[in-house]
């Protein structure tokens, strides 16, 4: 009996990494928008190889610092359990002003293919040259 519970739990955790949608590349993106889109894509794919960060990059989420360096942010995107529940990103819009890209999108979370909640994410990326220096995120539940 115990093995059955462990097997069901293992199956559920394995399914966490099976996402259904990503922020597909868009040829109309500016260079900075493409970098922001690569980050959003990595939230779903867990492949941060296309996401450039400065060594001292930071991330602040709802007022709390969650990212302290480029290498840590890369590792989190690729291996962080907090991202394994992400099932899809949709309705992405972006705007750019100077070295800042602001994104707005819906993010679906769930477990084992079952959607649990949707939130609206607004992220502001500061990308001074060709790498993300900082990200500030706000998260709002969608009714």
GROMACS .gro file of C-alpha atoms in nm:
model
  143
    1UNK     CA    1   0.000   0.000   0.000
    2UNK     CA    2   0.275   0.245   0.087
    3UNK     CA    3   0.448   0.183  -0.247
    4UNK     CA    4   0.129   0.275  -0.431
    5UNK     CA    5   0.117   0.610  -0.252
    6UNK     CA    6   0.482   0.676  -0.327
    7UNK     CA    7   0.430   0.583  -0.693
    8UNK     CA    8   0.131   0.814  -0.725
    9UNK     CA    9   0.323   1.096  -0.560
   10UNK     CA   10   0.626   1.035  -0.783
   11UNK     CA   11   0.402   1.041  -1.091
   12UNK     CA   12   0.252   1.371  -0.981
   13UNK     CA   13   0.594   1.527  -0.926
   14UNK     CA   14   0.722   1.402  -1.261
   15UNK     CA   15   0.422   1.563  -1.426
   16UNK     CA   16   0.510   1.898  -1.272
   17UNK     CA   17   0.762   1.963  -1.545
   18UNK     CA   18   0.518   1.902  -1.830
   19UNK     CA   19   0.408   2.249  -1.937
   20UNK     CA   20   0.172   2.318  -2.224
   21UNK     CA   21   0.262   2.663  -2.355
   22UNK     CA   22   0.559   2.894  -2.380
   23UNK     CA   23   0.628   3.248  -2.489
   24UNK     CA   24   0.728   3.159  -2.845
   25UNK     CA   25   0.995   3.372  -3.017
   26UNK     CA   26   0.858   3.666  -3.211
   27UNK     CA   27   1.058   3.811  -3.500
   28UNK     CA   28   0.903   4.152  -3.430
   29UNK     CA   29   1.068   4.170  -3.085
   30UNK     CA   30   1.342   4.422  -3.024
   31UNK     CA   31   1.666   4.280  -2.883
   32UNK     CA   32   1.559   4.367  -2.526
   33UNK     CA   33   1.209   4.225  -2.576
   34UNK     CA   34   1.364   3.901  -2.706
   35UNK     CA   35   1.569   3.875  -2.385
   36UNK     CA   36   1.260   3.930  -2.168
   37UNK     CA   37   1.068   3.674  -2.376
   38UNK     CA   38   1.353   3.422  -2.332
   39UNK     CA   39   1.322   3.462  -1.955
   40UNK     CA   40   0.946   3.405  -1.965
   41UNK     CA   41   0.997   3.103  -2.191
   42UNK     CA   42   1.245   2.961  -1.938
   43UNK     CA   43   0.980   2.984  -1.664
   44UNK     CA   44   0.789   2.716  -1.853
   45UNK     CA   45   1.067   2.519  -2.026
   46UNK     CA   46   1.318   2.525  -1.736
   47UNK     CA   47   1.591   2.582  -1.995
   48UNK     CA   48   1.769   2.906  -1.912
   49UNK     CA   49   2.045   2.865  -2.171
   50UNK     CA   50   1.906   3.154  -2.381
   51UNK     CA   51   1.858   3.391  -2.084
   52UNK     CA   52   2.150   3.631  -2.033
   53UNK     CA   53   2.192   3.780  -1.685
   54UNK     CA   54   2.453   4.019  -1.556
   55UNK     CA   55   2.664   3.856  -1.282
   56UNK     CA   56   2.501   4.079  -1.018
   57UNK     CA   57   2.142   4.050  -1.152
   58UNK     CA   58   1.859   4.075  -0.900
   59UNK     CA   59   1.491   3.985  -0.888
   60UNK     CA   60   1.229   4.132  -0.655
   61UNK     CA   61   0.891   3.962  -0.636
   62UNK     CA   62   0.604   4.138  -0.460
   63UNK     CA   63   0.855   4.344  -0.262
   64UNK     CA   64   1.077   4.051  -0.156
   65UNK     CA   65   1.417   3.990  -0.311
   66UNK     CA   66   1.417   3.641  -0.463
   67UNK     CA   67   1.718   3.674  -0.692
   68UNK     CA   68   2.068   3.773  -0.586
   69UNK     CA   69   2.293   3.696  -0.885
   70UNK     CA   70   2.284   3.590  -1.246
   71UNK     CA   71   2.408   3.238  -1.169
   72UNK     CA   72   2.148   3.192  -0.894
   73UNK     CA   73   1.867   3.316  -1.119
   74UNK     CA   74   1.979   3.077  -1.393
   75UNK     CA   75   1.991   2.784  -1.149
   76UNK     CA   76   1.646   2.871  -1.017
   77UNK     CA   77   1.494   2.881  -1.366
   78UNK     CA   78   1.643   2.543  -1.448
   79UNK     CA   79   1.600   2.360  -1.116
   80UNK     CA   80   1.380   2.565  -0.882
   81UNK     CA   81   1.082   2.379  -0.743
   82UNK     CA   82   0.892   2.709  -0.731
   83UNK     CA   83   0.883   2.703  -1.113
   84UNK     CA   84   0.783   2.338  -1.158
   85UNK     CA   85   0.415   2.417  -1.100
   86UNK     CA   86   0.404   2.654  -1.398
   87UNK     CA   87   0.192   2.499  -1.671
   88UNK     CA   88   0.151   2.783  -1.919
   89UNK     CA   89   0.215   3.146  -2.002
   90UNK     CA   90  -0.042   3.322  -2.218
   91UNK     CA   91  -0.166   3.661  -2.332
   92UNK     CA   92   0.183   3.811  -2.320
   93UNK     CA   93   0.218   4.181  -2.400
   94UNK     CA   94   0.538   4.384  -2.388
   95UNK     CA   95   0.641   4.746  -2.403
   96UNK     CA   96   0.985   4.903  -2.408
   97UNK     CA   97   1.113   5.237  -2.290
   98UNK     CA   98   1.487   5.297  -2.296
   99UNK     CA   99   1.656   5.001  -2.130
  100UNK     CA  100   1.336   4.885  -1.957
  101UNK     CA  101   1.096   4.620  -2.087
  102UNK     CA  102   0.764   4.577  -1.912
  103UNK     CA  103   0.575   4.252  -1.964
  104UNK     CA  104   0.223   4.154  -1.865
  105UNK     CA  105   0.096   3.799  -1.894
  106UNK     CA  106  -0.122   3.532  -1.742
  107UNK     CA  107   0.053   3.240  -1.578
  108UNK     CA  108  -0.127   2.912  -1.513
  109UNK     CA  109  -0.008   2.684  -1.234
  110UNK     CA  110  -0.104   2.331  -1.147
  111UNK     CA  111   0.001   1.980  -1.063
  112UNK     CA  112  -0.010   1.668  -1.279
  113UNK     CA  113  -0.184   1.849  -1.564
  114UNK     CA  114  -0.459   1.987  -1.341
  115UNK     CA  115  -0.472   2.367  -1.339
  116UNK     CA  116  -0.492   2.509  -0.988
  117UNK     CA  117  -0.475   2.884  -1.034
  118UNK     CA  118  -0.406   3.165  -1.276
  119UNK     CA  119  -0.224   3.484  -1.183
  120UNK     CA  120  -0.144   3.800  -1.373
  121UNK     CA  121   0.226   3.881  -1.372
  122UNK     CA  122   0.368   4.224  -1.448
  123UNK     CA  123   0.747   4.220  -1.470
  124UNK     CA  124   0.978   4.510  -1.532
  125UNK     CA  125   1.314   4.407  -1.675
  126UNK     CA  126   1.609   4.645  -1.674
  127UNK     CA  127   1.832   4.537  -1.963
  128UNK     CA  128   2.105   4.802  -2.007
  129UNK     CA  129   2.289   4.624  -2.287
  130UNK     CA  130   2.252   4.259  -2.372
  131UNK     CA  131   2.174   4.101  -2.032
  132UNK     CA  132   1.911   4.131  -1.760
  133UNK     CA  133   2.032   4.344  -1.471
  134UNK     CA  134   1.713   4.341  -1.264
  135UNK     CA  135   1.358   4.213  -1.262
  136UNK     CA  136   1.074   4.348  -1.052
  137UNK     CA  137   0.757   4.137  -1.047
  138UNK     CA  138   0.408   4.191  -0.920
  139UNK     CA  139   0.161   3.904  -0.898
  140UNK     CA  140  -0.214   3.945  -0.888
  141UNK     CA  141  -0.462   3.656  -0.861
  142UNK     CA  142  -0.711   3.637  -1.147
  143UNK     CA  143  -1.071   3.588  -1.040
   0.00000   0.00000   0.00000
